Coordinates of C-alpha atoms (C1' of nucleotides) in Angstrom, one line a residue:
Chain A
X1 CA 6.3 -25.1 8.9
X2 CA 8.8 -24.1 6.2
X3 CA 9.4 -26.1 3.1
X4 CA 12.8 -25.5 1.5
X5 CA 11.8 -27.4 -1.6
X6 CA 8.8 -25.1 -2.1
X7 CA 9.6 -22.7 -5.0
X8 CA 8.1 -19.9 -2.8
X9 CA 11.1 -18.2 -1.1
X10 CA 11.6 -18.9 2.6
X11 CA 11.1 -15.3 3.5
X12 CA 7.7 -15.2 1.8
X13 CA 6.7 -18.4 3.6
X14 CA 7.7 -17.0 6.9
X15 CA 5.9 -13.8 6.1
X16 CA 2.7 -15.8 5.6
X17 CA 3.2 -17.6 8.9
X18 CA 3.7 -14.5 10.9
X19 CA 0.9 -12.7 9.2
X20 CA -1.6 -15.4 10.1
X21 CA -0.3 -15.6 13.6
X22 CA -1.0 -11.9 14.0
X23 CA -4.4 -12.1 12.2
X24 CA -5.5 -15.1 14.2
X25 CA -4.7 -13.3 17.4
X26 CA -2.2 -16.0 18.5
X27 CA -0.1 -13.0 19.5
X28 CA -1.9 -10.4 21.6
X29 CA -2.0 -6.8 20.6
X30 CA 0.8 -4.8 22.2
X31 CA 2.5 -7.9 23.3
X32 CA 6.0 -8.9 22.2
X33 CA 6.3 -11.6 19.5
X34 CA 9.3 -14.0 19.8
X35 CA 12.6 -12.3 19.3
X36 CA 14.5 -12.4 16.1
X37 CA 16.9 -15.0 17.5
X38 CA 14.1 -17.2 18.7
X39 CA 12.3 -17.1 15.4
X40 CA 15.5 -17.8 13.5
X41 CA 16.1 -20.8 15.8
X42 CA 12.5 -22.0 15.6
X43 CA 12.4 -21.9 11.8
X44 CA 16.0 -22.7 11.1
X45 CA 16.6 -19.4 9.3
X46 CA 19.3 -16.9 9.7
X47 CA 18.5 -13.9 11.8
X48 CA 18.9 -11.6 8.8
X49 CA 16.2 -13.4 6.9
X50 CA 13.9 -13.3 9.8
X51 CA 14.6 -9.6 10.3
X52 CA 13.9 -8.9 6.6
X53 CA 10.4 -10.4 7.0
X54 CA 9.7 -8.5 10.2
X55 CA 10.9 -5.3 8.6
X56 CA 8.2 -5.8 5.9
X57 CA 5.5 -6.4 8.5
X58 CA 6.7 -3.3 10.4
X59 CA 6.5 -1.3 7.2
X60 CA 2.9 -2.5 6.7
X61 CA 2.1 -1.5 10.3
X62 CA 1.2 -4.9 11.6
X63 CA 4.2 -4.8 14.0
X64 CA 6.3 -2.2 15.7
X65 CA 9.8 -2.5 17.1
X66 CA 11.3 -1.1 20.3
X67 CA 15.1 -1.3 20.5
X68 CA 16.3 -3.2 23.5
X69 CA 12.8 -4.6 24.2
X70 CA 11.4 -6.5 21.3
X71 CA 8.9 -6.5 18.5
X72 CA 5.2 -6.0 19.2
X73 CA 1.9 -6.5 17.6
X74 CA 0.3 -3.2 16.5
X75 CA -3.2 -2.1 17.5
X76 CA -5.5 -3.4 14.8
X77 CA -5.8 -0.7 12.2
X78 CA -9.0 1.1 12.0
X79 CA -8.7 0.8 8.3
X80 CA -7.6 -2.4 6.9
X81 CA -9.6 -1.2 4.0
X82 CA -7.9 2.2 3.7
X83 CA -7.9 3.2 0.0
X84 CA -4.3 4.3 0.4
X85 CA -3.4 0.7 0.5
X86 CA -6.0 -1.0 -1.6
X87 CA -8.0 -0.2 -4.6
X88 CA -11.7 0.1 -4.2
X89 CA -12.0 -3.0 -6.3
X90 CA -9.8 -5.1 -4.0
X91 CA -11.8 -3.7 -1.1
X92 CA -15.0 -5.0 -2.6
X93 CA -13.5 -8.3 -3.5
X94 CA -12.5 -8.8 0.1
X95 CA -16.0 -8.1 1.4
X96 CA -16.9 -11.0 -0.7
X97 CA -19.2 -13.6 0.7
X98 CA -18.8 -16.4 -1.8
X99 CA -18.4 -14.2 -4.8
X100 CA -18.7 -15.9 -8.1
X101 CA -17.6 -14.6 -11.5
X102 CA -19.0 -15.2 -14.9
X103 CA -17.1 -14.4 -18.0
X104 CA -19.4 -12.8 -20.6
X105 CA -17.1 -11.6 -23.3
X106 CA -13.5 -12.0 -24.2
X107 CA -12.5 -10.4 -27.5
X108 CA -10.0 -8.1 -29.2
X109 CA -11.5 -4.8 -30.3
X110 CA -10.2 -1.4 -31.5
X111 CA -10.1 1.2 -28.8
X112 CA -12.6 4.1 -29.1
X113 CA -11.6 7.6 -28.1
X114 CA -12.7 7.2 -24.5
X115 CA -10.8 3.9 -24.0
X116 CA -7.7 5.2 -25.9
X117 CA -7.5 8.3 -23.8
X118 CA -7.8 6.4 -20.6
X119 CA -5.1 4.0 -21.6
X120 CA -2.9 6.6 -23.2
X121 CA -2.9 4.9 -26.6
X122 CA -4.1 5.9 -30.1
X123 CA -7.8 5.4 -31.0
X124 CA -8.1 2.3 -33.2
X125 CA -5.3 0.5 -31.4
X126 CA -6.3 -3.1 -30.5
X127 CA -7.3 -3.8 -26.9
X128 CA -8.4 -7.0 -25.2
X129 CA -12.0 -6.5 -23.9
X130 CA -13.1 -8.5 -21.0
X131 CA -16.6 -8.4 -19.6
X132 CA -17.5 -10.2 -16.4
X133 CA -20.3 -10.3 -14.0
X134 CA -19.9 -10.9 -10.3
X135 CA -22.6 -12.7 -8.3
X136 CA -23.3 -13.4 -4.7
X137 CA -25.4 -16.5 -4.8
X138 CA -27.5 -16.0 -7.9
X139 CA -27.8 -12.3 -7.6
X140 CA -25.6 -10.2 -9.8
X141 CA -23.9 -7.3 -8.0
X142 CA -21.5 -5.9 -10.5
X143 CA -20.6 -5.7 -14.1
X144 CA -16.9 -5.4 -14.9
X145 CA -15.6 -4.1 -18.2
X146 CA -11.8 -4.3 -18.6
X147 CA -9.7 -3.0 -21.5
X148 CA -6.1 -4.1 -21.8
X149 CA -3.8 -2.9 -24.6
X150 CA -2.6 -5.7 -26.8
X151 CA 0.6 -3.9 -27.3
X152 CA 1.5 -4.5 -23.6
X153 CA -0.2 -7.9 -23.1
X154 CA -0.3 -9.5 -26.5
X155 CA -1.2 -13.1 -25.7
X156 CA -3.5 -12.7 -22.7
X157 CA -5.2 -16.0 -22.1
X158 CA -8.8 -16.5 -21.5
X159 CA -8.2 -19.2 -19.0
X160 CA -9.2 -18.8 -15.4
X161 CA -10.7 -15.4 -15.7
X162 CA -13.6 -16.7 -13.7
X163 CA -11.4 -18.1 -11.0
X164 CA -8.6 -15.7 -10.8
X165 CA -8.3 -12.0 -10.5
X166 CA -7.4 -10.2 -13.7
X167 CA -4.5 -8.3 -12.2
X168 CA -3.0 -11.5 -10.9
X169 CA -3.1 -13.0 -14.4
X170 CA -1.6 -9.9 -15.9
X171 CA 1.2 -9.8 -13.4
X172 CA 2.0 -13.5 -13.8
X173 CA 2.0 -13.5 -17.6
X174 CA 3.4 -10.0 -18.3
X175 CA 5.0 -8.8 -15.1
X176 CA 2.9 -5.7 -14.9
X177 CA 2.2 -4.9 -11.3
X178 CA 0.0 -2.1 -10.1
X179 CA 2.2 0.7 -8.7
X180 CA -0.4 3.5 -8.8
X181 CA -4.1 3.6 -9.3
X182 CA -6.4 6.4 -10.5
X183 CA -10.0 5.8 -9.6
X184 CA -13.2 7.7 -10.1
X185 CA -16.6 7.2 -8.8
X186 CA -20.0 8.4 -10.0
X187 CA -23.6 7.5 -9.9
X188 CA -25.2 6.7 -13.2
X189 CA -28.5 5.2 -14.4
X190 CA -28.5 1.7 -15.9
X191 CA -29.0 1.5 -19.6
X192 CA -30.9 -1.3 -21.3
X193 CA -28.0 -3.7 -21.7
X194 CA -26.7 -3.1 -18.2
X195 CA -30.1 -3.4 -16.7
X196 CA -30.6 -6.8 -18.3
X197 CA -27.2 -8.1 -17.2
X198 CA -27.6 -7.0 -13.7
X199 CA -31.3 -8.0 -13.5
X200 CA -32.6 -4.5 -12.5
X201 CA -34.8 -1.9 -14.2
X202 CA -33.6 0.5 -16.7
X203 CA -32.6 3.8 -15.1
X204 CA -31.9 2.2 -11.8
X205 CA -28.9 3.9 -9.9
X206 CA -25.5 2.2 -10.4
X207 CA -22.3 3.1 -8.8
X208 CA -19.7 3.4 -11.6
X209 CA -16.1 2.9 -10.6
X210 CA -13.4 3.6 -13.2
X211 CA -10.0 2.2 -12.5
X212 CA -6.8 3.0 -14.3
X213 CA -3.8 0.8 -13.3
X214 CA -0.2 2.0 -13.9
X215 CA 2.9 0.0 -13.3
X216 CA 6.1 1.5 -11.8
X217 CA 7.5 2.3 -15.2
X218 CA 4.4 4.4 -16.0
X219 CA 2.8 1.9 -18.4
X220 CA -1.0 2.0 -18.2
X221 CA -1.9 -1.7 -18.6
X222 CA -5.5 -1.8 -17.5
X223 CA -8.6 0.3 -17.7
X224 CA -11.6 -1.1 -16.0
X225 CA -15.1 0.2 -15.6
X226 CA -17.1 -1.5 -12.8
X227 CA -20.9 -0.9 -12.5
X228 CA -22.2 -1.8 -9.0
X229 CA -25.9 -2.3 -8.2
X230 CA -26.6 0.7 -6.0
X231 CA -28.9 -1.4 -3.8
X232 CA -26.2 -4.0 -3.1
X233 CA -23.0 -2.1 -2.7
X234 CA -21.7 0.5 -0.3
X235 CA -18.0 1.5 -0.3
X236 CA -16.3 2.3 2.9
X237 CA -13.3 4.5 3.6
X238 CA -11.4 5.2 6.8
X239 CA -8.5 7.5 7.2
X240 CA -6.6 9.9 9.4
X241 CA -6.9 13.6 8.7
Chain B
X1 CA 30.0 11.8 0.2
X2 CA 29.5 9.5 3.2
X3 CA 30.9 10.3 6.6
X4 CA 31.6 7.3 8.8
X5 CA 32.0 9.6 11.9
X6 CA 28.6 11.1 11.4
X7 CA 26.2 9.6 14.0
X8 CA 23.7 9.3 11.3
X9 CA 23.8 5.7 10.0
X10 CA 25.5 5.1 6.7
X11 CA 22.3 3.7 5.2
X12 CA 20.4 6.8 6.1
X13 CA 23.1 9.0 4.6
X14 CA 23.1 7.0 1.4
X15 CA 19.3 7.1 1.3
X16 CA 19.4 10.9 1.3
X17 CA 22.0 11.0 -1.4
X18 CA 20.0 8.7 -3.7
X19 CA 16.8 10.5 -2.9
X20 CA 18.2 13.8 -4.0
X21 CA 19.7 12.3 -7.1
X22 CA 16.2 11.1 -8.0
X23 CA 14.5 14.4 -7.1
X24 CA 17.0 16.5 -8.9
X25 CA 16.5 14.5 -12.0
X26 CA 20.2 13.5 -12.1
X27 CA 18.8 10.1 -13.0
X28 CA 16.2 10.1 -15.7
X29 CA 12.8 8.6 -15.3
X30 CA 12.7 5.0 -16.5
X31 CA 16.4 4.9 -16.8
X32 CA 18.6 2.5 -14.8
X33 CA 20.5 3.8 -11.8
X34 CA 23.9 2.4 -11.1
X35 CA 23.8 -1.3 -10.2
X36 CA 24.0 -2.4 -6.6
X37 CA 27.6 -3.5 -7.1
X38 CA 28.6 -0.1 -8.6
X39 CA 27.0 1.8 -5.8
X40 CA 28.7 -0.4 -3.2
X41 CA 32.0 0.3 -4.9
X42 CA 31.4 4.0 -5.3
X43 CA 30.4 4.6 -1.7
X44 CA 32.6 1.9 -0.1
X45 CA 29.6 0.1 1.4
X46 CA 28.7 -3.6 1.2
X47 CA 26.2 -4.6 -1.4
X48 CA 23.7 -5.6 1.3
X49 CA 23.7 -2.2 2.8
X50 CA 23.2 -0.6 -0.6
X51 CA 20.5 -3.0 -1.3
X52 CA 18.7 -2.2 2.0
X53 CA 18.6 1.4 1.0
X54 CA 17.3 0.7 -2.5
X55 CA 14.7 -1.6 -1.0
X56 CA 13.3 1.3 1.0
X57 CA 13.2 3.6 -2.0
X58 CA 11.4 0.8 -3.9
X59 CA 8.9 0.5 -1.1
X60 CA 8.3 4.2 -1.3
X61 CA 7.7 3.9 -5.1
X62 CA 10.6 6.1 -6.1
X63 CA 12.4 3.2 -7.8
X64 CA 11.5 -0.1 -9.2
X65 CA 13.6 -3.2 -9.9
X66 CA 13.6 -5.6 -12.8
X67 CA 15.5 -8.8 -12.2
X68 CA 18.4 -9.3 -14.5
X69 CA 18.1 -5.8 -15.9
X70 CA 18.6 -3.3 -13.1
X71 CA 16.9 -0.7 -10.9
X72 CA 15.0 2.1 -12.5
X73 CA 13.6 5.5 -11.6
X74 CA 9.8 5.5 -11.3
X75 CA 7.5 7.9 -13.0
X76 CA 6.9 10.9 -10.7
X77 CA 3.9 10.4 -8.5
X78 CA 0.7 12.1 -9.4
X79 CA -1.3 11.9 -6.3
X80 CA -1.9 15.2 -4.6
X81 CA -5.5 14.4 -4.1
X82 CA -5.0 11.1 -2.3
X83 CA -8.0 10.4 -0.1
X84 CA -5.5 9.5 2.6
X85 CA -4.9 13.2 3.0
X86 CA -8.2 14.7 2.2
X87 CA -11.8 13.8 2.8
X88 CA -14.0 13.4 -0.2
X89 CA -16.0 16.4 0.9
X90 CA -12.9 18.6 0.9
X91 CA -12.0 17.2 -2.4
X92 CA -15.3 18.3 -3.9
X93 CA -15.1 21.6 -2.2
X94 CA -11.8 22.2 -3.9
X95 CA -13.1 21.3 -7.3
X96 CA -15.5 24.2 -6.8
X97 CA -16.2 26.6 -9.5
X98 CA -18.0 29.4 -7.7
X99 CA -19.9 27.2 -5.4
X100 CA -22.8 28.8 -3.6
X101 CA -24.5 27.5 -0.5
X102 CA -28.1 27.9 0.6
X103 CA -29.1 27.2 4.1
X104 CA -32.5 25.3 4.1
X105 CA -32.9 24.3 7.7
X106 CA -31.3 24.9 11.0
X107 CA -32.9 23.3 14.0
X108 CA -32.5 21.2 17.1
X109 CA -34.1 17.7 16.8
X110 CA -34.0 14.5 18.7
X111 CA -31.7 11.9 17.2
X112 CA -33.3 8.8 15.6
X113 CA -31.7 5.4 15.8
X114 CA -29.7 5.9 12.6
X115 CA -28.3 9.2 13.6
X116 CA -27.6 8.2 17.2
X117 CA -25.7 5.1 16.2
X118 CA -23.6 7.1 13.7
X119 CA -22.8 9.7 16.4
X120 CA -22.4 7.2 19.2
X121 CA -25.1 8.8 21.3
X122 CA -28.5 7.7 22.7
X123 CA -31.5 7.9 20.5
X124 CA -33.6 10.9 21.6
X125 CA -30.6 13.0 22.5
X126 CA -30.8 16.4 20.9
X127 CA -28.7 17.2 17.8
X128 CA -28.4 20.3 15.7
X129 CA -29.7 19.5 12.2
X130 CA -28.4 21.6 9.4
X131 CA -29.6 21.2 5.8
X132 CA -27.9 23.0 3.0
X133 CA -27.9 22.9 -0.8
X134 CA -24.8 23.6 -2.9
X135 CA -25.2 25.3 -6.3
X136 CA -22.9 26.0 -9.2
X137 CA -24.6 29.0 -10.9
X138 CA -28.3 28.3 -10.3
X139 CA -28.0 24.5 -10.7
X140 CA -28.1 22.5 -7.5
X141 CA -25.4 19.9 -7.3
X142 CA -25.7 18.5 -3.7
X143 CA -27.8 18.3 -0.6
X144 CA -26.0 18.3 2.7
X145 CA -27.6 17.0 5.9
X146 CA -25.4 17.4 9.0
X147 CA -26.1 16.2 12.5
X148 CA -24.1 17.6 15.4
X149 CA -24.6 16.5 19.0
X150 CA -25.8 19.4 21.2
X151 CA -23.9 17.8 24.1
X152 CA -20.6 18.6 22.3
X153 CA -21.5 21.8 20.5
X154 CA -24.3 23.4 22.6
X155 CA -24.4 26.9 21.3
X156 CA -23.7 26.4 17.6
X157 CA -24.5 29.6 15.8
X158 CA -26.5 29.8 12.6
X159 CA -24.4 32.7 11.4
X160 CA -22.2 32.3 8.3
X161 CA -23.3 28.7 7.5
X162 CA -23.8 29.9 3.9
X163 CA -20.4 31.5 3.7
X164 CA -18.1 29.3 5.8
X165 CA -17.5 25.6 6.0
X166 CA -19.2 23.8 8.9
X167 CA -16.1 22.2 10.1
X168 CA -14.3 25.5 10.3
X169 CA -17.1 26.9 12.4
X170 CA -17.1 23.9 14.7
X171 CA -13.4 24.1 15.2
X172 CA -13.4 27.8 15.9
X173 CA -16.3 27.6 18.4
X174 CA -15.7 24.3 20.1
X175 CA -12.1 23.3 19.2
X176 CA -13.1 20.0 17.6
X177 CA -10.8 19.2 14.8
X178 CA -11.1 16.2 12.5
X179 CA -8.5 13.6 13.4
X180 CA -10.0 10.7 11.6
X181 CA -12.8 10.3 9.1
X182 CA -15.0 7.4 8.3
X183 CA -16.7 7.7 4.9
X184 CA -19.0 5.6 2.9
X185 CA -20.3 5.9 -0.6
X186 CA -23.3 4.4 -2.4
X187 CA -25.6 5.0 -5.2
X188 CA -29.3 5.6 -4.3
X189 CA -32.4 6.8 -6.1
X190 CA -33.8 10.3 -5.2
X191 CA -36.9 10.3 -3.1
X192 CA -39.6 12.9 -3.7
X193 CA -38.2 15.5 -1.3
X194 CA -34.6 15.1 -2.5
X195 CA -35.8 15.2 -6.2
X196 CA -37.5 18.5 -5.6
X197 CA -34.6 20.1 -3.8
X198 CA -32.1 19.0 -6.4
X199 CA -34.5 19.8 -9.3
X200 CA -34.3 16.3 -10.8
X201 CA -36.8 13.5 -11.3
X202 CA -37.7 11.1 -8.6
X203 CA -35.7 7.9 -8.8
X204 CA -32.8 9.6 -10.4
X205 CA -29.4 8.3 -9.3
X206 CA -27.7 10.1 -6.5
X207 CA -24.3 9.6 -5.0
X208 CA -24.7 9.4 -1.3
X209 CA -21.7 10.2 0.9
X210 CA -21.8 9.6 4.6
X211 CA -19.2 11.3 6.6
X212 CA -18.4 10.7 10.3
X213 CA -15.8 13.0 11.8
X214 CA -13.9 12.1 14.9
X215 CA -11.6 14.4 16.9
X216 CA -8.3 13.2 18.4
X217 CA -9.9 12.3 21.7
X218 CA -12.3 10.0 20.0
X219 CA -15.4 12.3 20.2
X220 CA -17.7 12.0 17.2
X221 CA -18.7 15.6 16.6
X222 CA -20.3 15.5 13.2
X223 CA -22.3 13.2 11.0
X224 CA -23.1 14.4 7.5
X225 CA -25.0 12.8 4.7
X226 CA -24.3 14.4 1.3
X227 CA -26.4 13.6 -1.8
X228 CA -24.8 14.5 -5.0
X229 CA -26.5 14.6 -8.4
X230 CA -25.1 11.7 -10.3
X231 CA -25.0 13.7 -13.5
X232 CA -23.0 16.5 -12.0
X233 CA -20.5 14.9 -9.7
X234 CA -17.6 12.5 -10.2
X235 CA -15.2 11.7 -7.4
X236 CA -11.6 11.1 -8.2
X237 CA -8.9 9.2 -6.3
X238 CA -5.2 8.7 -6.9
X239 CA -3.0 6.6 -4.8
X240 CA 0.0 4.3 -4.7
X241 CA -0.5 0.6 -4.4
Chain C
dT1 C1' 21.9 -16.1 -42.6
dG2 C1' 20.1 -17.9 -38.5
dC3 C1' 20.6 -20.3 -34.5
dT4 C1' 22.7 -21.6 -30.1
dA5 C1' 25.8 -21.5 -26.4
dT6 C1' 28.1 -18.8 -23.3
dA7 C1' 29.9 -15.0 -20.8
dA8 C1' 29.0 -11.1 -18.3
dC9 C1' 26.1 -8.5 -16.3
dT10 C1' 21.9 -7.7 -13.4
dT11 C1' 18.7 -8.5 -9.2
dA12 C1' 16.9 -12.3 -5.8
dT13 C1' 17.6 -15.2 -2.0
dA14 C1' 19.9 -16.8 2.1
dT15 C1' 23.6 -17.3 5.5
dA16 C1' 27.1 -16.3 9.1
dT17 C1' 29.2 -12.9 11.6
dA18 C1' 30.4 -8.8 14.3
dC19 C1' 29.7 -5.1 17.2
dA20 C1' 26.8 -1.0 18.8
dG21 C1' 23.2 0.6 21.6
dG22 C1' 19.0 0.2 24.4
dT23 C1' 16.4 -2.4 28.3
dA24 C1' 15.6 -5.1 32.3
dC25 C1' 16.9 -7.2 36.3
dA26 C1' 19.7 -9.3 39.8
dG27 C1' 23.0 -8.5 43.0
dA28 C1' 26.9 -6.0 44.9
dA29 C1' 28.3 -1.7 46.9
dC30 C1' 27.2 2.3 49.4
Chain D
dG1 C1' 17.0 1.4 51.2
dT2 C1' 19.3 3.4 47.3
dT3 C1' 22.5 3.4 43.8
dC4 C1' 25.6 1.4 40.9
dT5 C1' 27.2 -2.4 38.0
dG6 C1' 27.3 -6.4 35.4
dT7 C1' 24.9 -9.6 32.6
dA8 C1' 21.7 -11.3 29.5
dC9 C1' 18.8 -10.3 26.0
dC10 C1' 16.8 -7.3 22.6
dT11 C1' 16.9 -4.6 18.2
dG12 C1' 20.1 -1.5 15.1
dT13 C1' 23.9 -1.3 11.9
dA14 C1' 27.2 -3.1 8.7
dT15 C1' 30.0 -6.5 6.3
dA16 C1' 31.4 -10.6 3.5
dT17 C1' 30.0 -14.3 1.0
dA18 C1' 27.5 -17.8 -1.8
dT19 C1' 24.2 -19.3 -5.0
dA20 C1' 20.1 -18.8 -8.0
dA21 C1' 17.7 -16.8 -11.6
dG22 C1' 16.7 -13.4 -15.3
dT23 C1' 18.6 -10.3 -19.3
dT24 C1' 21.6 -9.1 -22.9
dA25 C1' 25.2 -9.2 -26.2
dT26 C1' 28.2 -11.6 -28.6
dA27 C1' 31.1 -15.2 -30.5
dG28 C1' 30.9 -19.2 -33.0
dC29 C1' 28.7 -22.9 -35.2
dA30 C1' 25.5 -25.0 -38.7

DNA sequence: TGCTATAACTTATATATACAGGTACAGAAC
DNA sequence: GTTCTGTACCTGTATATATAAGTTATAGCA
């Protein structure tokens, strides 16, 4: 259940519990979940804490409240993968059937004009360049090229870049959390280097996704170009008009 | 200030006050707003109530918190073109610098498996097939292939398909208005026919956008495949995390 | 000068409590 | 039978309080 010695705050632990209960279908759609008082008794928390957790899940759209009646499980969203809530990159990472990452390059380089303009820095400023390839099985599906300003993340560690998401590492080490994303998509032919890395022919269609991540204070802390093999990847969007 | 006799709850009143303070620029971007304790003193509310209000504004992205330092005003949001509010097609049509449309085909055909499954009808059912090419100047940029079930739009007129948007015509004639959209994007090589129509080489990268439009009552009234020339088109998204 | 300890602030987490307002239902009153 | 009323339970609003943890400036010591 809940572990008060766990450094993870109780509300976050409860959030996970409720979230999995919803996801696993333990609580039926449009049926009431246990009341705030019941939950607070069950888990030994105050009602306020329970309520705070439920409020978060309500904001996310997983639950809805009806005064005097209770709290209910929402209809499953059409779009869990709505781009309004998740970057295209996260979307793809969730699709993942046993996705494996290989780190190809990790180095500090001076930013060229293109990179500098994307990151809002001066050309020549040092950035950390990270190149990775994603595989499903032994087939490469995408090539990731990330640029992170050294001025914002000076001592970025190479460790775990194959096992952890870059944004997770950046948030943990430097506190930068994505508040807004600017993405662009286009179709480009593979050049020689890309073709070799992705094991396809030169000129083959790639889906290029550019991703600029901003934190709440407006700092641009990551610029990533992802090249997807056109034959392997299809992006999907769902939204209301 | 706050009116305790107002039926509007105090937290909602405070929310409005803070929101206008942010919007009017009374608090500068990336500067700290008064601390939770200050606000609670100023407005005669408990810190918890103030905190609840700030939490909402943080969730909305208007403010961000830094533990130990304070609560700050976020950079103003950029996203007008959030895909949550506008389909990719509309987005591209807005980009338009003197876009011209040429109608290539307009005919009734039986739906194949692919089309039928996208439209939720039976293979063999008749659909209206519309093929158009978009140009900027005399350069083709995209090839549009639309399928509309005859069962929903029996007497669709050919008129004005070069001058008006298809969805506008469908809404006027049959009352179907897009309530939700399902879109997918991938990168594909041009086949011989597409290459000729778009005046490019065979195998050249195209950005394929598939668009399924649903009305509020759940009717799928349009399925469109758009092929964009990879060298001419770049899609852009902006959104909050 | 340079370092550390500390005080004073901030947000983060968690509890206990109170009452208001809406819903549902059983049972009394009509 | 129908309507009213009370009760029990739900979420909604609001307060007071306590402790933890992160940040910053400063006073004071080496």
